[in-house]
mmCIF file of C-alpha atoms in Angstrom:
data_model
loop_
_atom_site.group_PDB
_atom_site.id
_atom_site.type_symbol
_atom_site.label_atom_id
_atom_site.label_comp_id
_atom_site.label_asym_id
_atom_site.label_seq_id
_atom_site.Cartn_x
_atom_site.Cartn_y
_atom_site.Cartn_z
ATOM 1 C CA MET A 443 -55.334 -38.327 -7.033
ATOM 2 C CA ASN A 444 -56.068 -35.519 -9.499
ATOM 3 C CA ASP A 445 -55.525 -33.011 -6.807
ATOM 4 C CA LEU A 446 -51.830 -34.404 -6.243
ATOM 5 C CA LEU A 447 -51.508 -34.168 -10.144
ATOM 6 C CA LEU A 448 -51.902 -30.395 -9.974
ATOM 7 C CA SER A 449 -49.448 -29.756 -7.102
ATOM 8 C CA ILE A 450 -45.690 -30.224 -6.601
ATOM 9 C CA VAL A 451 -44.878 -33.086 -4.084
ATOM 10 C CA TRP A 452 -42.008 -31.598 -2.104
ATOM 11 C CA ASP A 453 -39.746 -34.047 -0.294
ATOM 12 C CA ILE A 454 -36.535 -33.129 -0.246
ATOM 13 C CA ASP A 455 -33.865 -34.058 2.419
ATOM 14 C CA PRO A 456 -32.233 -30.952 3.725
ATOM 15 C CA THR A 457 -29.495 -32.506 4.277
ATOM 16 C CA ILE A 458 -27.030 -33.169 1.470
ATOM 17 C CA PHE A 459 -24.762 -35.438 3.028
ATOM 18 C CA ARG A 460 -23.349 -36.559 6.470
ATOM 19 C CA LEU A 461 -19.494 -37.189 7.102
ATOM 20 C CA GLY A 462 -19.680 -38.805 10.671
ATOM 21 C CA GLN A 463 -20.909 -36.027 13.416
ATOM 22 C CA ILE A 464 -20.369 -33.300 10.585
ATOM 23 C CA GLU A 465 -23.935 -32.597 8.626
ATOM 24 C CA VAL A 466 -23.816 -30.427 5.400
ATOM 25 C CA ARG A 467 -27.291 -28.978 4.535
ATOM 26 C CA TRP A 468 -28.297 -27.559 1.593
ATOM 27 C CA TYR A 469 -29.397 -24.009 3.659
ATOM 28 C CA GLY A 470 -25.805 -23.803 4.825
ATOM 29 C CA LEU A 471 -24.508 -24.111 1.053
ATOM 30 C CA LEU A 472 -26.705 -21.832 -0.357
ATOM 31 C CA TYR A 473 -26.199 -18.853 2.312
ATOM 32 C CA ALA A 474 -22.354 -19.522 1.439
ATOM 33 C CA ILE A 475 -23.340 -19.367 -2.458
ATOM 34 C CA GLY A 476 -25.324 -16.176 -1.596
ATOM 35 C CA PHE A 477 -22.476 -14.627 0.096
ATOM 36 C CA LEU A 478 -20.061 -15.229 -2.443
ATOM 37 C CA GLY A 479 -22.067 -14.200 -5.313
ATOM 38 C CA ALA A 480 -23.074 -11.025 -3.655
ATOM 39 C CA ILE A 481 -19.369 -10.086 -2.743
ATOM 40 C CA TRP A 482 -18.500 -10.785 -6.681
ATOM 41 C CA VAL A 483 -20.735 -8.411 -7.566
ATOM 42 C CA ILE A 484 -19.877 -5.626 -5.174
ATOM 43 C CA ASP A 485 -15.917 -6.307 -5.521
ATOM 44 C CA LYS A 486 -16.841 -5.767 -9.235
ATOM 45 C CA SER A 487 -18.059 -2.258 -8.421
ATOM 46 C CA PHE A 488 -15.303 -1.589 -5.789
ATOM 47 C CA LYS A 489 -12.556 -1.946 -8.802
ATOM 48 C CA HIS A 490 -15.104 0.327 -11.287
ATOM 49 C CA ASP A 491 -14.827 3.055 -8.720
ATOM 50 C CA GLY A 492 -11.047 2.468 -8.222
ATOM 51 C CA ALA A 493 -11.543 1.423 -4.328
ATOM 52 C CA PRO A 494 -8.560 -0.138 -2.851
ATOM 53 C CA GLU A 495 -8.515 -3.944 -2.909
ATOM 54 C CA SER A 496 -8.797 -4.073 0.891
ATOM 55 C CA TRP A 497 -12.180 -2.891 0.729
ATOM 56 C CA THR A 498 -13.438 -6.371 -0.459
ATOM 57 C CA ASP A 499 -12.149 -8.515 1.917
ATOM 58 C CA ASN A 500 -13.150 -6.142 5.027
ATOM 59 C CA THR A 501 -16.448 -5.518 3.605
ATOM 60 C CA PHE A 502 -17.162 -9.416 2.958
ATOM 61 C CA PHE A 503 -15.845 -10.120 6.327
ATOM 62 C CA TRP A 504 -17.770 -7.744 8.761
ATOM 63 C CA MET A 505 -21.210 -8.206 6.631
ATOM 64 C CA VAL A 506 -20.970 -12.051 7.208
ATOM 65 C CA VAL A 507 -20.541 -11.361 10.664
ATOM 66 C CA ALA A 508 -23.116 -8.711 10.794
ATOM 67 C CA THR A 509 -25.650 -10.564 8.783
ATOM 68 C CA ILE A 510 -25.444 -13.923 10.852
ATOM 69 C CA VAL A 511 -25.262 -12.351 14.336
ATOM 70 C CA GLY A 512 -28.035 -9.750 13.439
ATOM 71 C CA ALA A 513 -30.414 -12.360 12.105
ATOM 72 C CA ARG A 514 -29.773 -14.636 15.155
ATOM 73 C CA LEU A 515 -30.489 -11.309 17.446
ATOM 74 C CA GLY A 516 -33.379 -10.471 15.296
ATOM 75 C CA HIS A 517 -35.216 -13.945 15.748
ATOM 76 C CA VAL A 518 -34.327 -14.628 19.460
ATOM 77 C CA PHE A 519 -35.570 -10.625 20.190
ATOM 78 C CA PHE A 520 -38.291 -10.693 17.619
ATOM 79 C CA TYR A 521 -39.881 -13.956 17.427
ATOM 80 C CA ASP A 522 -38.660 -16.091 20.533
ATOM 81 C CA TRP A 523 -37.570 -13.864 23.369
ATOM 82 C CA GLU A 524 -39.629 -15.962 25.592
ATOM 83 C CA TYR A 525 -37.883 -19.284 25.472
ATOM 84 C CA TYR A 526 -34.286 -17.624 25.080
ATOM 85 C CA SER A 527 -34.683 -15.514 28.117
ATOM 86 C CA GLN A 528 -34.784 -18.533 30.055
ATOM 87 C CA ASN A 529 -32.278 -20.281 27.897
ATOM 88 C CA LEU A 530 -29.394 -17.655 27.359
ATOM 89 C CA SER A 531 -26.923 -20.450 26.214
ATOM 90 C CA GLU A 532 -29.023 -21.227 23.084
ATOM 91 C CA ILE A 533 -28.403 -18.149 21.879
ATOM 92 C CA PRO A 534 -25.154 -18.372 20.219
ATOM 93 C CA LYS A 535 -26.025 -21.840 19.015
ATOM 94 C CA VAL A 536 -27.077 -20.635 15.274
ATOM 95 C CA TRP A 537 -26.669 -24.062 14.182
ATOM 96 C CA HIS A 538 -29.743 -25.183 15.978
ATOM 97 C CA GLY A 539 -31.854 -23.028 13.504
ATOM 98 C CA GLY A 540 -33.705 -19.322 14.115
ATOM 99 C CA LEU A 541 -32.563 -16.566 11.897
ATOM 100 C CA ALA A 542 -34.798 -13.390 11.235
ATOM 101 C CA SER A 543 -33.843 -11.304 7.824
ATOM 102 C CA HIS A 544 -35.067 -8.130 9.589
ATOM 103 C CA GLY A 545 -32.460 -8.347 12.349
ATOM 104 C CA GLY A 546 -29.810 -9.131 9.840
ATOM 105 C CA ALA A 547 -30.615 -5.773 7.786
ATOM 106 C CA ILE A 548 -30.411 -3.782 11.049
ATOM 107 C CA ALA A 549 -27.146 -5.036 11.605
ATOM 108 C CA VAL A 550 -26.212 -4.574 8.120
ATOM 109 C CA VAL A 551 -26.940 -1.180 7.850
ATOM 110 C CA LEU A 552 -25.263 -0.407 11.311
ATOM 111 C CA CYS A 553 -22.149 -2.306 9.873
ATOM 112 C CA CYS A 554 -22.392 -0.126 6.603
ATOM 113 C CA TRP A 555 -22.388 3.271 8.574
ATOM 114 C CA LEU A 556 -19.547 1.878 10.753
ATOM 115 C CA LEU A 557 -17.606 0.946 7.576
ATOM 116 C CA SER A 558 -18.557 4.364 6.062
ATOM 117 C CA LYS A 559 -16.818 6.315 9.185
ATOM 118 C CA TYR A 560 -13.558 4.468 9.421
ATOM 119 C CA MET A 561 -12.783 2.450 6.037
ATOM 120 C CA THR A 562 -14.715 4.246 2.811
ATOM 121 C CA LYS A 563 -14.682 7.503 4.565
ATOM 122 C CA GLN A 564 -17.645 8.379 2.271
ATOM 123 C CA ASN A 565 -21.603 9.098 2.891
ATOM 124 C CA MET A 566 -22.567 5.452 4.303
ATOM 125 C CA TRP A 567 -25.220 5.146 1.157
ATOM 126 C CA TRP A 568 -22.282 5.207 -1.293
ATOM 127 C CA LEU A 569 -21.481 1.730 0.397
ATOM 128 C CA GLY A 570 -25.096 1.046 0.604
ATOM 129 C CA ASP A 571 -25.691 1.254 -2.940
ATOM 130 C CA ARG A 572 -22.887 -1.252 -3.955
ATOM 131 C CA LEU A 573 -24.087 -3.751 -1.132
ATOM 132 C CA PHE A 574 -27.555 -3.913 -2.686
ATOM 133 C CA LEU A 575 -25.992 -4.943 -6.293
ATOM 134 C CA GLY A 576 -25.398 -8.362 -4.369
ATOM 135 C CA ALA A 577 -27.557 -8.770 -1.141
ATOM 136 C CA PRO A 578 -30.745 -9.545 -2.773
ATOM 137 C CA PHE A 579 -29.051 -12.425 -4.576
ATOM 138 C CA LEU A 580 -28.166 -13.490 -1.096
ATOM 139 C CA ALA A 581 -31.817 -13.105 0.179
ATOM 140 C CA ALA A 582 -32.942 -15.087 -2.601
ATOM 141 C CA CYS A 583 -30.451 -17.684 -1.875
ATOM 142 C CA ILE A 584 -31.544 -17.939 1.764
ATOM 143 C CA ARG A 585 -35.123 -18.036 0.756
ATOM 144 C CA ILE A 586 -34.472 -21.253 -1.227
ATOM 145 C CA GLY A 587 -32.572 -22.692 1.286
ATOM 146 C CA ASN A 588 -35.878 -22.379 3.589
ATOM 147 C CA LEU A 589 -37.544 -24.182 0.560
ATOM 148 C CA MET A 590 -34.772 -26.907 0.867
ATOM 149 C CA ASN A 591 -35.738 -27.003 4.761
ATOM 150 C CA SER A 592 -39.380 -26.934 3.787
ATOM 151 C CA GLU A 593 -40.290 -24.289 6.269
ATOM 152 C CA ILE A 594 -41.346 -20.857 5.925
ATOM 153 C CA TYR A 595 -44.281 -21.859 3.764
ATOM 154 C CA GLY A 596 -47.644 -20.608 3.097
ATOM 155 C CA HIS A 597 -51.335 -21.072 3.688
ATOM 156 C CA PRO A 598 -53.190 -24.061 1.538
ATOM 157 C CA THR A 599 -53.939 -23.565 -1.927
ATOM 158 C CA ASP A 600 -55.424 -25.089 -5.055
ATOM 159 C CA MET A 601 -53.194 -23.349 -7.233
ATOM 160 C CA PRO A 602 -51.179 -25.738 -9.408
ATOM 161 C CA TRP A 603 -48.213 -24.447 -8.470
ATOM 162 C CA GLY A 604 -48.821 -25.329 -4.774
ATOM 163 C CA PHE A 605 -46.360 -27.444 -2.808
ATOM 164 C CA ILE A 606 -47.021 -30.451 -0.999
ATOM 165 C CA PHE A 607 -44.411 -30.091 1.944
ATOM 166 C CA VAL A 608 -44.085 -33.850 3.240
ATOM 167 C CA ARG A 609 -41.492 -32.798 5.589
ATOM 168 C CA GLY A 610 -42.885 -29.622 6.808
ATOM 169 C CA GLU A 611 -43.580 -29.064 10.304
ATOM 170 C CA GLU A 612 -46.847 -27.479 9.874
ATOM 171 C CA GLN A 613 -49.195 -29.364 7.672
ATOM 172 C CA PHE A 614 -52.672 -29.169 6.403
ATOM 173 C CA PHE A 615 -55.138 -31.875 6.091
ATOM 174 C CA ASP A 616 -58.343 -32.005 3.678
ATOM 175 C CA GLU A 617 -61.662 -33.722 4.721
ATOM 176 C CA ALA A 618 -60.394 -37.110 3.258
ATOM 177 C CA GLY A 619 -57.109 -36.869 5.488
ATOM 178 C CA ASN A 620 -54.957 -35.780 2.178
ATOM 179 C CA LEU A 621 -51.777 -33.551 2.784
ATOM 180 C CA MET A 622 -52.900 -30.207 1.429
ATOM 181 C CA ALA A 623 -50.585 -28.043 -0.872
ATOM 182 C CA CYS A 624 -49.367 -24.919 0.246
ATOM 183 C CA HIS A 625 -48.043 -21.537 -1.438
ATOM 184 C CA PRO A 626 -44.407 -21.500 -1.832
ATOM 185 C CA THR A 627 -44.164 -18.390 -0.476
ATOM 186 C CA GLN A 628 -40.187 -18.805 -0.352
ATOM 187 C CA LEU A 629 -40.156 -18.924 -3.884
ATOM 188 C CA TYR A 630 -42.659 -15.889 -4.160
ATOM 189 C CA GLU A 631 -39.786 -14.040 -2.125
ATOM 190 C CA ALA A 632 -36.886 -15.447 -3.977
ATOM 191 C CA LEU A 633 -38.343 -14.054 -7.176
ATOM 192 C CA ALA A 634 -39.031 -10.620 -5.834
ATOM 193 C CA TYR A 635 -35.638 -10.426 -4.696
ATOM 194 C CA LEU A 636 -34.041 -11.462 -8.065
ATOM 195 C CA ILE A 637 -36.237 -8.754 -9.654
ATOM 196 C CA THR A 638 -34.585 -6.251 -7.216
ATOM 197 C CA LEU A 639 -31.267 -7.469 -8.133
ATOM 198 C CA ALA A 640 -31.956 -6.899 -11.673
ATOM 199 C CA LEU A 641 -33.232 -3.319 -10.901
ATOM 200 C CA THR A 642 -30.529 -2.217 -8.629
ATOM 201 C CA ASN A 643 -27.865 -4.013 -11.108
ATOM 202 C CA TYR A 644 -29.654 -2.150 -13.937
ATOM 203 C CA PHE A 645 -29.670 1.239 -12.313
ATOM 204 C CA PHE A 646 -26.095 1.177 -11.101
ATOM 205 C CA TRP A 647 -24.582 0.063 -14.361
ATOM 206 C CA LYS A 648 -26.664 1.142 -17.496
ATOM 207 C CA ARG A 649 -28.450 4.228 -15.824
ATOM 208 C CA ASP A 650 -25.251 5.884 -13.939
ATOM 209 C CA GLY A 651 -27.085 5.137 -10.726
ATOM 210 C CA GLY A 652 -24.027 5.096 -8.653
ATOM 211 C CA LYS A 653 -23.606 8.733 -8.854
ATOM 212 C CA TYR A 654 -27.148 9.039 -7.356
ATOM 213 C CA VAL A 655 -26.052 8.168 -3.784
ATOM 214 C CA GLY A 656 -28.836 6.332 -2.014
ATOM 215 C CA LEU A 657 -30.728 5.435 -5.179
ATOM 216 C CA CYS A 658 -29.541 1.788 -5.403
ATOM 217 C CA SER A 659 -30.336 1.622 -1.776
ATOM 218 C CA GLY A 660 -33.463 2.853 -1.670
ATOM 219 C CA ILE A 661 -34.556 0.695 -4.489
ATOM 220 C CA GLY A 662 -33.265 -2.616 -2.627
ATOM 221 C CA PHE A 663 -35.091 -1.451 0.495
ATOM 222 C CA LEU A 664 -38.410 -1.301 -1.243
ATOM 223 C CA GLY A 665 -37.922 -4.503 -3.532
ATOM 224 C CA VAL A 666 -37.010 -6.449 -0.334
ATOM 225 C CA PHE A 667 -39.420 -4.857 2.149
ATOM 226 C CA LEU A 668 -42.520 -3.813 0.371
ATOM 227 C CA THR A 669 -43.085 -7.322 -1.103
ATOM 228 C CA ARG A 670 -42.327 -8.615 2.241
ATOM 229 C CA PRO A 671 -45.545 -7.628 3.800
ATOM 230 C CA ILE A 672 -47.614 -8.828 0.746
ATOM 231 C CA ILE A 673 -45.985 -12.112 0.515
ATOM 232 C CA GLU A 674 -46.781 -12.498 4.648
ATOM 233 C CA ILE A 675 -50.608 -12.345 4.123
ATOM 234 C CA LEU A 676 -50.082 -15.735 2.484
ATOM 235 C CA LYS A 677 -47.811 -17.224 5.286
ATOM 236 C CA ASN A 678 -48.077 -19.194 8.098
ATOM 237 C CA ASN A 679 -46.860 -17.201 11.190
ATOM 238 C CA GLN A 680 -43.879 -18.111 12.585
ATOM 239 C CA SER A 681 -44.261 -17.572 16.540
ATOM 240 C CA GLU A 682 -47.958 -18.193 18.312
ATOM 241 C CA PHE A 683 -48.021 -14.821 19.928
ATOM 242 C CA GLU A 684 -48.489 -13.467 16.162
ATOM 243 C CA ALA A 685 -52.089 -15.161 15.965
ATOM 244 C CA ASP A 686 -53.819 -12.182 17.787
ATOM 245 C CA MET A 687 -52.021 -9.740 15.708
ATOM 246 C CA LEU A 688 -53.678 -7.534 13.028
ATOM 247 C CA PHE A 689 -50.245 -7.433 11.390
ATOM 248 C CA ASN A 690 -47.634 -10.192 12.116
ATOM 249 C CA MET A 691 -43.869 -9.746 13.015
ATOM 250 C CA GLY A 692 -42.381 -9.556 9.600
ATOM 251 C CA GLN A 693 -44.822 -6.885 8.450
ATOM 252 C CA LEU A 694 -44.766 -4.609 11.410
ATOM 253 C CA LEU A 695 -40.648 -4.458 10.980
ATOM 254 C CA SER A 696 -40.719 -3.764 7.222
ATOM 255 C CA VAL A 697 -42.321 -0.226 7.619
ATOM 256 C CA PRO A 698 -39.451 1.340 8.889
ATOM 257 C CA PHE A 699 -37.333 -0.210 5.649
ATOM 258 C CA ILE A 700 -40.214 0.822 3.664
ATOM 259 C CA ALA A 701 -40.232 4.390 4.535
ATOM 260 C CA LEU A 702 -36.089 4.686 4.463
ATOM 261 C CA GLY A 703 -36.308 3.097 0.759
ATOM 262 C CA ILE A 704 -38.581 5.751 -0.178
ATOM 263 C CA TYR A 705 -36.727 8.661 1.256
ATOM 264 C CA LEU A 706 -33.475 7.501 0.334
ATOM 265 C CA ILE A 707 -35.021 7.537 -3.638
ATOM 266 C CA TRP A 708 -36.491 10.856 -3.166
ATOM 267 C CA HIS A 709 -33.329 12.664 -1.321
ATOM 268 C CA SER A 710 -30.878 11.041 -4.028
ATOM 269 C CA LEU A 711 -33.134 12.055 -7.386
ATOM 270 C CA LYS A 712 -33.508 15.749 -5.247
ATOM 271 C CA LYS A 713 -29.350 16.061 -4.930
ATOM 272 C CA GLY A 714 -28.821 14.815 -8.456
ATOM 273 C CA LYS A 715 -25.397 13.161 -9.522
ATOM 274 C CA GLN A 716 -22.533 13.531 -7.419
ATOM 275 C CA THR A 717 -18.896 13.471 -7.872
ATOM 276 C CA ILE A 718 -17.387 10.916 -5.643
ATOM 277 C CA VAL A 719 -13.543 11.282 -4.888
ATOM 278 C CA LEU A 720 -12.384 7.921 -2.813
ATOM 279 C CA GLN A 721 -9.753 8.277 -0.478
ATOM 280 C CA GLN A 722 -7.245 6.217 -2.436
ATOM 281 C CA GLN A 723 -7.693 8.589 -5.461
ATOM 282 C CA LYS A 724 -7.101 11.619 -3.295
ATOM 283 C CA LYS A 725 -3.794 10.009 -2.282
ATOM 284 C CA LYS A 726 -2.688 9.688 -6.124
ATOM 285 C CA ALA A 727 -3.338 12.955 -6.520
#
């Protein structure tokens, strides 16, 4: 009984309400809030730079598509290809669950390159810097959504902030048969992403970071993917094949993003401040 008092019993229904066959879940709502919050900040940065109004709508649409499609394919190919290779019709069924953040990140980088080539006509990291003013907020919302689903949590812990996931698929019991509290790694990651959000916005708005092309992108990549391998140590594996791996899939997939983040920070500081002239401003001139 005393152990229960030192833990948080988490028994939240992941479904907010149902209307016949339609089910509205916390995860989907938080995903939507994350996208809306992210695009609000990105739109603010576009207006600050005098970018065309159409850029916000185009960026929002294609980033939503890239994030969802990329995250889905990331889950399919990185974590569960053995199943999906035999059930190809299940791949598009995102509502059945299964999204991987690394896949979403890869797709967003590709989308950023394409939008820079065909829309902004700028270095792709000019757009990347502005995306990272909002992307960490979306990432934090997704992790809170995972918390509401009682999924992707950590190993048992006796820390007072441990969560007893009553609805969790993977559960641990002590010798007396009591459900054990686990690390709420969703909250650890969400906190890391919110700190990253604060850093990218601080450097962009307060330290003229937008003129150091790639700086906010580098900070964003490091803030998101340097903390990920550390927190993964506390998390349960997402797929059975990871049990025999020295480093799990989440840790391995983070390495390229960490290297990219270090390079972008170094390169942006080496190049120094750059004068950015957008296409719209050129036309006015």
